Coordinates of C-alpha atoms in Angstrom, one line a residue:
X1 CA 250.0 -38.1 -133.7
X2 CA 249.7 -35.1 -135.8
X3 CA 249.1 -35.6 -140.0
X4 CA 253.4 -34.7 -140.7
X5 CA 254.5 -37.3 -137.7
X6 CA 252.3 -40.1 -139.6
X7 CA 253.7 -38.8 -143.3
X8 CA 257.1 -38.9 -141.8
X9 CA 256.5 -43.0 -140.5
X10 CA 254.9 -43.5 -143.8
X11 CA 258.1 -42.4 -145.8
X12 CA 260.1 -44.3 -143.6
X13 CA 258.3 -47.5 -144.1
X14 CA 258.2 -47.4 -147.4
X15 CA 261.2 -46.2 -148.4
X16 CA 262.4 -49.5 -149.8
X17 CA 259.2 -49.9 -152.0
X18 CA 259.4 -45.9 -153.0
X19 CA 263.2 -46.5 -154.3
X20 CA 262.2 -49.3 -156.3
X21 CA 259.7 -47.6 -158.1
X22 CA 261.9 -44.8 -158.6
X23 CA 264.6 -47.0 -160.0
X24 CA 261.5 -48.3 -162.8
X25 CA 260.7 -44.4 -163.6
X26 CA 264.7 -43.9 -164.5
X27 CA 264.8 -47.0 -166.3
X28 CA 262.1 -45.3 -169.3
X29 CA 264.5 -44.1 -171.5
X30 CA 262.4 -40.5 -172.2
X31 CA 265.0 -38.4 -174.1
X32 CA 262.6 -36.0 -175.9
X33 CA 265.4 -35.3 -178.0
X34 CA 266.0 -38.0 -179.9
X35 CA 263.0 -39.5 -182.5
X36 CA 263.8 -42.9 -181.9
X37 CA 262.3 -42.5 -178.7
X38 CA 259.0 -40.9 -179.4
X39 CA 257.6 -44.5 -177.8
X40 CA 259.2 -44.4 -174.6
X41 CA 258.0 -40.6 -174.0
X42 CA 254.6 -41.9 -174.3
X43 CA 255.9 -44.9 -172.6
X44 CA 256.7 -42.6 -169.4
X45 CA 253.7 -40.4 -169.6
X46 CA 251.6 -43.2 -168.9
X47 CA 253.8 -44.9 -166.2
X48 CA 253.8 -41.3 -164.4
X49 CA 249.9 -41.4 -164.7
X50 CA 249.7 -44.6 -163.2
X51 CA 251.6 -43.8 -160.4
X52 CA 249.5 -40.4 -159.9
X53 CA 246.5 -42.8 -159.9
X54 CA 248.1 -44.9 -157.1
X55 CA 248.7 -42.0 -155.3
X56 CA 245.0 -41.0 -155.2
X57 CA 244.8 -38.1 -157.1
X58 CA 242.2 -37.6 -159.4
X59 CA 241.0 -36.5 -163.3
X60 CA 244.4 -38.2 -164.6
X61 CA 244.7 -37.7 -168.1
X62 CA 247.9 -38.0 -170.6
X63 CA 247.1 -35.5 -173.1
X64 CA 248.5 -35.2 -176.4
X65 CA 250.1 -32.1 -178.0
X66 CA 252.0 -31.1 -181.2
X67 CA 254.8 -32.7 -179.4
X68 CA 255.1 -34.9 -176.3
X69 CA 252.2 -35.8 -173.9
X70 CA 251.0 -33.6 -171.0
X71 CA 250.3 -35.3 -168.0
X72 CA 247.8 -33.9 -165.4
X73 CA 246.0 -34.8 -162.4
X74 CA 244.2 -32.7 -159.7
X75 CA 242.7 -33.3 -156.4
X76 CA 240.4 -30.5 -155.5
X77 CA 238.4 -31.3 -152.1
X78 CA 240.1 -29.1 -149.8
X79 CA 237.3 -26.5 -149.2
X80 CA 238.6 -22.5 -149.2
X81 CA 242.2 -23.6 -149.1
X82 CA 245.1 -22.6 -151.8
X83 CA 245.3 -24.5 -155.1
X84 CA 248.6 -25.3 -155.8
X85 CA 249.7 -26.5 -159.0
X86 CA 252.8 -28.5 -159.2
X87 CA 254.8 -28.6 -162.4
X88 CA 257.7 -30.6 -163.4
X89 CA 259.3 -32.8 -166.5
X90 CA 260.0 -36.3 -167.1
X91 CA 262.0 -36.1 -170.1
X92 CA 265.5 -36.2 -170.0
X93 CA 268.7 -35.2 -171.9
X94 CA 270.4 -37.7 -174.1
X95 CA 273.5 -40.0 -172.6
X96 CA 276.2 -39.6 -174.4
X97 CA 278.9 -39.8 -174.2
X98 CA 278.2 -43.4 -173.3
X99 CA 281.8 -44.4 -172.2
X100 CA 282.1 -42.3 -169.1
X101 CA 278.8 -43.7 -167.1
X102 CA 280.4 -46.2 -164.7
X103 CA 276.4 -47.5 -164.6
X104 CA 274.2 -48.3 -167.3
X105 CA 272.1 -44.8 -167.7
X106 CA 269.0 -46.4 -167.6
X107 CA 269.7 -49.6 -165.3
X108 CA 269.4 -47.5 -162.3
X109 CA 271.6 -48.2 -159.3
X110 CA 272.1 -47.2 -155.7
X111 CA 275.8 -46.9 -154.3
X112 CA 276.4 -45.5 -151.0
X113 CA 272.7 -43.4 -150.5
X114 CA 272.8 -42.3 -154.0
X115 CA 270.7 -43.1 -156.7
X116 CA 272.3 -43.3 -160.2
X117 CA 270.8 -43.2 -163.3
X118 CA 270.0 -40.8 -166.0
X119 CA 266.7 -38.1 -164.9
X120 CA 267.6 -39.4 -161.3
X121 CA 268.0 -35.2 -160.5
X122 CA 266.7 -33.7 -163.8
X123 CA 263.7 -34.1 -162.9
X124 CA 262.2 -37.3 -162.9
X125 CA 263.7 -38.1 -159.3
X126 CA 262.4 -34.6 -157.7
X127 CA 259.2 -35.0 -159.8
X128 CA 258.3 -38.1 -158.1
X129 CA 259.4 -37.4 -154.5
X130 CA 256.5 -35.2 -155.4
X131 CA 254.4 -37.7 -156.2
X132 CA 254.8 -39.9 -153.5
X133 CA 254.3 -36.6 -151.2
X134 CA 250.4 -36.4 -152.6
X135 CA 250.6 -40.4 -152.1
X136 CA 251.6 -40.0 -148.3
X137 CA 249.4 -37.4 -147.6
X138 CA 246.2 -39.2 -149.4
X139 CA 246.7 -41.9 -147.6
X140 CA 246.5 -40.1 -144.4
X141 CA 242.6 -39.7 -142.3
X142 CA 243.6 -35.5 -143.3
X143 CA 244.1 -36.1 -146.7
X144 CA 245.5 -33.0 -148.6
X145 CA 245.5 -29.7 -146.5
X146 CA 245.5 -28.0 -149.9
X147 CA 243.8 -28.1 -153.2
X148 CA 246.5 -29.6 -156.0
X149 CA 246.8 -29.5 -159.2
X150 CA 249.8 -31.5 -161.4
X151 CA 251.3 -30.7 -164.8
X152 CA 253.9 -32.8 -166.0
X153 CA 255.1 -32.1 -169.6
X154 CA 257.7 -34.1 -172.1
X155 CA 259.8 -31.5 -173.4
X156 CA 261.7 -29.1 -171.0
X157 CA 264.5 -30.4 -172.1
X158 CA 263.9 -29.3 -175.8
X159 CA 262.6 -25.9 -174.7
X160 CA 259.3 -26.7 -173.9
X161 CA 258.2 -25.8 -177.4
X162 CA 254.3 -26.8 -177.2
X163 CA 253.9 -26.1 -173.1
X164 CA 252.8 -22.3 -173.7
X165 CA 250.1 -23.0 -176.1
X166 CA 249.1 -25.8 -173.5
X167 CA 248.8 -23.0 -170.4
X168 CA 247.5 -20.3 -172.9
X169 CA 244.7 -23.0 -174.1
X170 CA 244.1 -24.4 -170.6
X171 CA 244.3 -21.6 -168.3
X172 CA 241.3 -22.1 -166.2
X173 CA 242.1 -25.6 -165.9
X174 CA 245.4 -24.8 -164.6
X175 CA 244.6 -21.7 -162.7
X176 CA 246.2 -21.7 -159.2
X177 CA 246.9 -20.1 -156.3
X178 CA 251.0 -20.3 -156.5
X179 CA 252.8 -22.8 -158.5
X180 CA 255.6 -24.9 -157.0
X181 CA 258.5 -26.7 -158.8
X182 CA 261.0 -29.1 -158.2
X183 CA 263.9 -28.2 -161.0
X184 CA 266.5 -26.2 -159.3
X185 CA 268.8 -27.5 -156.2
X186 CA 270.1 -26.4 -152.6
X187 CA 273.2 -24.0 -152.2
X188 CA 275.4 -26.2 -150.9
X189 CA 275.5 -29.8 -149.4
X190 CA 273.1 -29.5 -146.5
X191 CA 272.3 -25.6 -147.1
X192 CA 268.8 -25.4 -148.1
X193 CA 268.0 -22.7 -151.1
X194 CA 264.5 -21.0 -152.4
X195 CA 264.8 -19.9 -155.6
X196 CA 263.2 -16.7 -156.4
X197 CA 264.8 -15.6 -159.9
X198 CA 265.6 -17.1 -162.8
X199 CA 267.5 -15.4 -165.9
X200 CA 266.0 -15.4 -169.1
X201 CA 267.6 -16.7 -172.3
X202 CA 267.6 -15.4 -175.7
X203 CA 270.5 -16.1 -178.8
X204 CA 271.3 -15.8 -182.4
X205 CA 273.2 -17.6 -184.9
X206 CA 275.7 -15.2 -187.1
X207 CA 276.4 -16.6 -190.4
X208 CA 279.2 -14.5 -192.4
X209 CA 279.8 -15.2 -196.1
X210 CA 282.7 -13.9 -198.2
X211 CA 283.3 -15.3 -201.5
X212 CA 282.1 -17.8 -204.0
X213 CA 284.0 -20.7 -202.7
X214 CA 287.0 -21.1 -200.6
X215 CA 290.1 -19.1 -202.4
X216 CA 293.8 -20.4 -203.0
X217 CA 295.1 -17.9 -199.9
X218 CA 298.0 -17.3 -202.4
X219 CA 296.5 -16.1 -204.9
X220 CA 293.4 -14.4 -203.1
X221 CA 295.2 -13.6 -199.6
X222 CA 295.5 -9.8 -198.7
X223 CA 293.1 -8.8 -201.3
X224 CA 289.6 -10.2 -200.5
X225 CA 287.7 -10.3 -196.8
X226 CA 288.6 -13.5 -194.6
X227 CA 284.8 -14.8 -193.6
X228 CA 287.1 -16.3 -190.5
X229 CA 288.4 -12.3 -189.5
X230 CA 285.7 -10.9 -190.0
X231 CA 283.6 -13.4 -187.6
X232 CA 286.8 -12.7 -185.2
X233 CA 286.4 -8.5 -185.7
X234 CA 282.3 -9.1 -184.7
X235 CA 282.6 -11.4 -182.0
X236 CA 285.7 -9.2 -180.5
X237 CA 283.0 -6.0 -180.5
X238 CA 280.4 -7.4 -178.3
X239 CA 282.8 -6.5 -174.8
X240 CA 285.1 -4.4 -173.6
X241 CA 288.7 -6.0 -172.2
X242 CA 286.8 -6.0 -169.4
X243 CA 284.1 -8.1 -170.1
X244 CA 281.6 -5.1 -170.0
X245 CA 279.0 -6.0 -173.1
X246 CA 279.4 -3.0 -175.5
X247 CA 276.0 -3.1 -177.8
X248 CA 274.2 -0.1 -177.5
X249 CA 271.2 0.1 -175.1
X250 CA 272.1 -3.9 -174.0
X251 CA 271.7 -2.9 -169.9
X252 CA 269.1 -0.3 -170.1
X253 CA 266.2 -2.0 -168.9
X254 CA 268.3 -4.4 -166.2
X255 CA 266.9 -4.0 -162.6
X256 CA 269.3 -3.1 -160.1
X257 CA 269.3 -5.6 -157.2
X258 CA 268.3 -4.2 -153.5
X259 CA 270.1 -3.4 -150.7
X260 CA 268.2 -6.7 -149.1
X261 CA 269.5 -8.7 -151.9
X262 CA 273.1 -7.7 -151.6
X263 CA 273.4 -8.5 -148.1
X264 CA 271.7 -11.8 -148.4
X265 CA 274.3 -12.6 -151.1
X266 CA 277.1 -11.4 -148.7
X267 CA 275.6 -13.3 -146.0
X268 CA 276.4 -16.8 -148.3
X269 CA 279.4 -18.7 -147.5
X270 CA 280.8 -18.2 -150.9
X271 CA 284.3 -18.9 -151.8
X272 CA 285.9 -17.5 -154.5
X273 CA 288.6 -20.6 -154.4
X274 CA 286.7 -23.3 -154.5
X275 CA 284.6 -21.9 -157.3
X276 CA 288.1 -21.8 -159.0
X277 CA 288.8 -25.0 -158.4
X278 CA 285.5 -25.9 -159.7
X279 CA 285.5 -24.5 -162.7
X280 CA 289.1 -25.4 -163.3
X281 CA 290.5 -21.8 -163.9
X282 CA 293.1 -20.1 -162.5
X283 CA 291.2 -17.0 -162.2
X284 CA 287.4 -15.5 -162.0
X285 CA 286.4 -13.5 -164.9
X286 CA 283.2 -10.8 -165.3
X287 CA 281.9 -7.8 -165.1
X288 CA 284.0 -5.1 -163.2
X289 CA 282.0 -3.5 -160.1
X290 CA 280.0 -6.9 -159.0
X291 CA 281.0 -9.9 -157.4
X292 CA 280.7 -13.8 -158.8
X293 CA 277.0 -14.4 -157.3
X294 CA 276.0 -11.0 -158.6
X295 CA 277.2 -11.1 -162.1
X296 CA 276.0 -14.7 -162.2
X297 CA 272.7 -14.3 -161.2
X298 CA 271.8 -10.5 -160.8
X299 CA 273.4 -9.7 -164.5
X300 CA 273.1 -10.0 -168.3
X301 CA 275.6 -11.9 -170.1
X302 CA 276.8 -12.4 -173.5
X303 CA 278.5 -15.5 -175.0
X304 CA 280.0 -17.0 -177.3
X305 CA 278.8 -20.7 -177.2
X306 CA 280.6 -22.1 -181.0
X307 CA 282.6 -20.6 -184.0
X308 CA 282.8 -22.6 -187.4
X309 CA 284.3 -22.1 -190.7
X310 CA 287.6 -22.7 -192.9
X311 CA 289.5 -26.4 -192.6
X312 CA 290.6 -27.9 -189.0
X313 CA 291.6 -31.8 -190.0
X314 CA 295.1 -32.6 -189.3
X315 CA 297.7 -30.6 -190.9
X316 CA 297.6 -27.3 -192.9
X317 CA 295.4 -26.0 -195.9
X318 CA 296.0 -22.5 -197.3
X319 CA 293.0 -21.9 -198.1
X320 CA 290.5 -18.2 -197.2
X321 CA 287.6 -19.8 -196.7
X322 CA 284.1 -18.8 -198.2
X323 CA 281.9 -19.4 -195.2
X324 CA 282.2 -18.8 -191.1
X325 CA 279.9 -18.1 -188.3
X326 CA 279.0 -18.0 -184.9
X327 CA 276.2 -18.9 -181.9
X328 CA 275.7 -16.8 -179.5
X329 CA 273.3 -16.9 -176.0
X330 CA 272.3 -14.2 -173.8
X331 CA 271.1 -14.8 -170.4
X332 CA 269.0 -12.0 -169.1
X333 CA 267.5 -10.5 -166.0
X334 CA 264.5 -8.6 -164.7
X335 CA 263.7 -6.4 -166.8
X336 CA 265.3 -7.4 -169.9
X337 CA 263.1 -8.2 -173.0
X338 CA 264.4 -11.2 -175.3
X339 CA 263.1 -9.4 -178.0
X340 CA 264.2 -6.3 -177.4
X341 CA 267.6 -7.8 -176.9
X342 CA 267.8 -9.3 -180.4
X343 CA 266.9 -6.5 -182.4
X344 CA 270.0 -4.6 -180.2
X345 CA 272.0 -7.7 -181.5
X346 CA 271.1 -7.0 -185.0
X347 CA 271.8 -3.1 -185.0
X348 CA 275.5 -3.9 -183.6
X349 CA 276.4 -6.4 -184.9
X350 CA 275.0 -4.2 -189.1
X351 CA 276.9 -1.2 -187.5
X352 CA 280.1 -3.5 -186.6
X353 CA 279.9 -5.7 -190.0
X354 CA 283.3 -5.7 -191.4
X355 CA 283.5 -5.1 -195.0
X356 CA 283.7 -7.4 -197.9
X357 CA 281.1 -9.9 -196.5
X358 CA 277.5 -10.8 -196.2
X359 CA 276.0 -11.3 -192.8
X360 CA 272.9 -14.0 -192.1
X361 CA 271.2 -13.7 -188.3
X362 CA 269.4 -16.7 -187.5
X363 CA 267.3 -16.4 -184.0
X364 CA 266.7 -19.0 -181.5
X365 CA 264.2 -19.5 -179.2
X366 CA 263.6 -17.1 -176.9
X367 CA 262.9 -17.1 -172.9
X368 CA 262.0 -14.1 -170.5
X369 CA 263.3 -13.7 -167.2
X370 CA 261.0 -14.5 -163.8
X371 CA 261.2 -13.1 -160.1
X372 CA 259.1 -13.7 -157.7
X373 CA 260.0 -10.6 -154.9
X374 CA 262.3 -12.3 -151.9
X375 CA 260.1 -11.1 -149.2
X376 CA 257.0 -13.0 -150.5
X377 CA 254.8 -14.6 -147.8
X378 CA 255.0 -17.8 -149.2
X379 CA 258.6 -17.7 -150.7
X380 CA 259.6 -17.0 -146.7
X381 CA 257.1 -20.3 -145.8
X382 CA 259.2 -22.1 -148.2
X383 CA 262.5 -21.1 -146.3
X384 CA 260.5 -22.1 -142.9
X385 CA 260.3 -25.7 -144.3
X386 CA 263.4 -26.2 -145.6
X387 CA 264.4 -25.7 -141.8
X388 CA 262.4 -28.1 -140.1
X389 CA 264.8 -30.9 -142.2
X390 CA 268.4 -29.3 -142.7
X391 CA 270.3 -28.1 -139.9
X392 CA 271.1 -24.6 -141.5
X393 CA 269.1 -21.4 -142.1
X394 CA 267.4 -20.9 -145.8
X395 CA 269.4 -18.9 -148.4
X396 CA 267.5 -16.8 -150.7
X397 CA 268.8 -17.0 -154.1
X398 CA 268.9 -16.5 -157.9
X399 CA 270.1 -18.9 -160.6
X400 CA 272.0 -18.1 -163.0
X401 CA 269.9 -20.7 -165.7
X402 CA 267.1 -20.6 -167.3
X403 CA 263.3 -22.3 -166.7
X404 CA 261.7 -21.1 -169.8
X405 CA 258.4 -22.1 -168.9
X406 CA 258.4 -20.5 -165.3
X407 CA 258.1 -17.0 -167.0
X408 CA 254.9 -18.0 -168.3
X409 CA 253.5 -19.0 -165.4
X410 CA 254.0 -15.9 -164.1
X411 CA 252.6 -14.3 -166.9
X412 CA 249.2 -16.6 -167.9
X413 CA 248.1 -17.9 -164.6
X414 CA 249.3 -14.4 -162.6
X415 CA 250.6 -16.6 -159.7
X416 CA 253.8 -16.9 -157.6
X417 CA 256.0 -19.5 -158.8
X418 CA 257.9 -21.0 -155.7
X419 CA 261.2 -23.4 -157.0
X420 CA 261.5 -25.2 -154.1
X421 CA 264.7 -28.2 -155.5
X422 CA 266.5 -30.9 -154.0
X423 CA 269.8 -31.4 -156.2
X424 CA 273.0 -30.6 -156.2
X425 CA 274.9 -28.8 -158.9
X426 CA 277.6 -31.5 -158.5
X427 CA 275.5 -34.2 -159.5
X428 CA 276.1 -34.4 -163.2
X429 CA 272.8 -33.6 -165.0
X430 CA 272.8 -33.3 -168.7
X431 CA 276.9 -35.2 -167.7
X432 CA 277.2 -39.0 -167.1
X433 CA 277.4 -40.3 -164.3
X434 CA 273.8 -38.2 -163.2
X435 CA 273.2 -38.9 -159.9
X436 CA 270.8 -37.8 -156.9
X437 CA 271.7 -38.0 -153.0
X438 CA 269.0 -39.8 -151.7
X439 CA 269.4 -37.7 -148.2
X440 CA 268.1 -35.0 -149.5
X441 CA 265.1 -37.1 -151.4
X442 CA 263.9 -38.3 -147.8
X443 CA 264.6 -34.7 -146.7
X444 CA 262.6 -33.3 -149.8
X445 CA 259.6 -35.5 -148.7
X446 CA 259.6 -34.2 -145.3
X447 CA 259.8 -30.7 -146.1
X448 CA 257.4 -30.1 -149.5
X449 CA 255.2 -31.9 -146.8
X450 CA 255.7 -29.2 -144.7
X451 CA 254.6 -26.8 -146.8
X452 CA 251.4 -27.9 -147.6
X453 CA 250.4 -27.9 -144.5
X454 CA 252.2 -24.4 -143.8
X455 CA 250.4 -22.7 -146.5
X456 CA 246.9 -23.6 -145.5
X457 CA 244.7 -21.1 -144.3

C-alpha cells in the first residue's frame, strides 16, 4: 500500500473524530478585532499548539508579539528534501449582525456535509485540514516526504499589523523553500483553482472642512463652499464616465497580462449572467477594453468605500454643513507601488481641491501586490494535485483581494508562495451564516497530501 493509499484510509477513519475537533477549534471565539476577546486569542493559540503537538510536529511554541500570539511548529528530518513552510490564521472577523445566523456562530454545527460556524472557511477550517494532513502523514512508517515548517498568526484579519516585524526578525527561522497557504478558494463548485496573484491594497481617508460650524443654509447658502459639494466635485474627479481612473501617472507602472494569461482566462467558464445575478445588478460595470476577470483581477481599481458629513436623521435640516469626507481603497496589481500610489492620490486630489475648503489626507495601511509567474514548476504541481481529487482540470487564476502578508513572503524569505484553498466564495465569510462544504475538506486532505509528496526530490 503506498504512503497516500494509507493517508487516504487514515482520513476516512477518522473523519468522525477530525470533525469534532474541528467543531472545538470554531467554538474559540478568536475575533482579533474586538478587546474583549484578547483571552480567547490566547485561548486559541494554545488549543492550535496542542493539536500541532498531537500531530507530531515538533519545537511548538506560541510566541508573543506587540499584538496576538504566533504560533509555530516545524518538523525538519526529511534529509535534502524542500522545506515548506505553511502559513495560515486563526483569528476571525466579528459576528454581527447576530440576528441573521440561523446557528449559534460559535456552537458549530453540521447540516447536510457542511460545517457551520464562524472561521469554519476563514481560515481556521482550511488551517486545520492542514494540520491533520502533517497528523496523517506522521503517523504513517514514511513520515513527512518534506521538511515543514508552520506559522500560524492572530491577526490577518486586522491587517496583520505585527506579522512583518515577526518574518523580518525571524527570517532564518522561517526560511523555506516555497510557502504554501490555505486562504483563498476553488473557481467554482468542483473546479479546482491555484492562485498565483494577489492585488495589493492601499487607501486614504479625505477629510474636507469648510466653515466654522454648520451655517443657517439661508443665510450662508450660495455664498460660502458646501464641505458636502466639494467632497462630491473630488470624488467625481477620480474617473472618467467610463470608469477609467483619471489621476495622473495612476496606471504607469501596471503590468500588462500575457498572451498565456488571457487565454487561460478565456478558457474559464465564466458567465457574465450569473455574475449579474450574483451581485444583484442589472448590469456589469468597469474599465472599457477588458473583460470582468480581467479588470477584477489583472487591474487597478479605485473606490469609494463611505462618504460622511451634514444631517441624515429623519426629515429635513437646512443647514451647510462645516465638515465632510470620504474613504477611499485602491486595489493594485504587479507593478504597482502603494506608496507611490498615495502620493499620486495626494497631487490630484491638491490639484482638484475645490475652493473655499481645507483638505485633511489620512493614510491607511498599505499592502503590495504578489505574483508568483503561472508557469512555475511547483505552481503546475499544485494544479496536478488538485486533479487527482476533482473531476475537472486546474484553473490558473488571480484574485481580486488582498493577502497582505503574502507580499512579504515574497519579499523576506525570497520564496514562491503557492495559495493552494478549499472555499467557496458563496460561503459567507466575514457574512453570517459562514459555512465550509465539508467535500471539499476531505478533498483538501487528499490533495495538499498529494503535494507533499509531489514536490519531493
Amino acid at each position: 500500500m503506498t504512503q497516500l493509499s494509507q493517508l487516504d484510509a487514515y482520513f476516512t477513519a477518522h473523519r468522525d473524530e477530525h470533525l469534532n475537533e474541528m467543531k472545538e477549534f470554531l467554538a474559540i471565539p478568536s475575533i482579533s478585532s474586538l478587546s474583549e476577546h484578547k483571552e480567547d486569542m490566547i485561548i486559541a493559540a494554545n488549543h492550535l499548539a496542542t493539536l500541532l503537538k498531537k500531530a507530531g510536529m515538533e519545537n511548538i511554541q506560541v510566541r508573543d508579539t506587540a499584538g496576538h500570539p504566533v504560533v509555530t511548529a516545524d518538523w525538519l528530518h526529511a534529509d535534502d528534501q524542500p522545506t515548506v513552510l505553511v502559513y495560515g490564521h486563526y483569528d476571525v472577523q466579528p459576528v454581527d449582525p447576530i440576528e441573521l445566523w440561523h446557528s449559534e456562530p460559535f456552537k458549530p454545527e453540521i447540516r447536510d456535509n457542511i460545517m457551520y460556524g464562524r472561521g469554519a472557511s476563514d481560515d481556521k477550517g482550511q488551517v486545520f485540514m492542514h494540520v491533520k494532513v502533517l497528523e496523517a502523514m506522521l503517523q504513517s512508517p514514511e513520515k513527512l516526504p518534506v521538511n515543514v515548517k508552520v506559522l500560524f498568526e492572530g491577526e490577518e484579519e486586522i491587517g496583520s499589523v505585527h506579522l512583518d516585524q515577526f518574518i523580518i526578525d525571524h527570517k532564518e527561522e522561517l526560511k523555506a523553500d516555497l510557502v504554501v497557504i490555505s486562504d483563498t478558494g476553488l473557481y467554482a463548485p468542483g473546479k479546482p483553482a491555484v492562485c498565483y496573484a494577489l492585488r495589493g491594497l492601499t487607501g486614504v481617508q479625505i477629510n474636507v472642512q469648510g466653515p466654522k460650524g454648520d451655517l443657517h443654509s439661508g443665510i450662508y447658502g450660495g455664498g460660502v463652499q458646501n464641505p458636502i459639494h466639494a467632497i462630491a466635485t473630488l470624488l467625481a474627479s477620480f474617473h472618467d464616465e467610463h470608469g477609467t481612473i483619471q489621476v495622473e501617472g495612476f496606471y504607469d507602472d501596471v503590468r500588462d497580462l500575457t498572451n498565456e494569461e488571457r487565454a487561460a482566462f478565456a478558457e474559464l467558464d465564466f458567465n457574465e449572467d450569473d455574475m449579474k445575478a450574483e451581485a444583484g445588478v442589472s448590469e456589469l460595470f468597469g474599465e472599457q477594453g477588458f473583460t470582468y476577470l480581467e479588470q477584477t483581477w489583472a487591474r487597478p481599481t479605485l473606490e469609494v468605500n463611505g462618504v460622511f458629513g451634514g444631517f441624515s436623521g429623519e426629515g429635513i435640516k437646512t443647514v451647510l454643513p462645516a465638515k465632510a469626507g470620504a474613504k477611499i481603497t485602491c486595489r493594485l496589481v504587479p507593478d504597482q507601488d502603494p506608496v507611490i500610489i498615495v502620493d499620486l492620490l495626494r497631487k490630484h486630489i491638491e490639484t482638484h481641491k475645490p475652493a473655499g475648503v481645507e483638505v485633511e489626507i489620512t493614510e491607511f495601511d498599505k499592502g503590495k501586490p504578489f505574483i508568483t509567474p503561472m508557469d512555475h514548476p511547483l505552481i503546475q504541481a499544485a494544479g496536478e494535485s488538485y486533479e487527482t481529487q476533482y473531476d475537472e482540470k486546474t484553473a490558473y487564476i488571480r484574485a481580486g483581494g488582498s493577502i497582505p502578508i503574502v507580499s512579504t513572503f515574497d519579499e523576506i524569505l525570497q520564496a514562491p508562495v503557492i495559495l493552494m484553498g478549499f472555499g467557496l466564495s458563496t460561503e459567507n465569510f466575514h457574512a453570517p451564516n459562514e459555512h465550509f462544504h465539508l467535500d471539499n475538506f476531505d478533498k483538501g486532505l487528499r490533495v495538499v497530501s498529494d503535494y507533499f509528496t509531489r514536490i519531493k526530490k
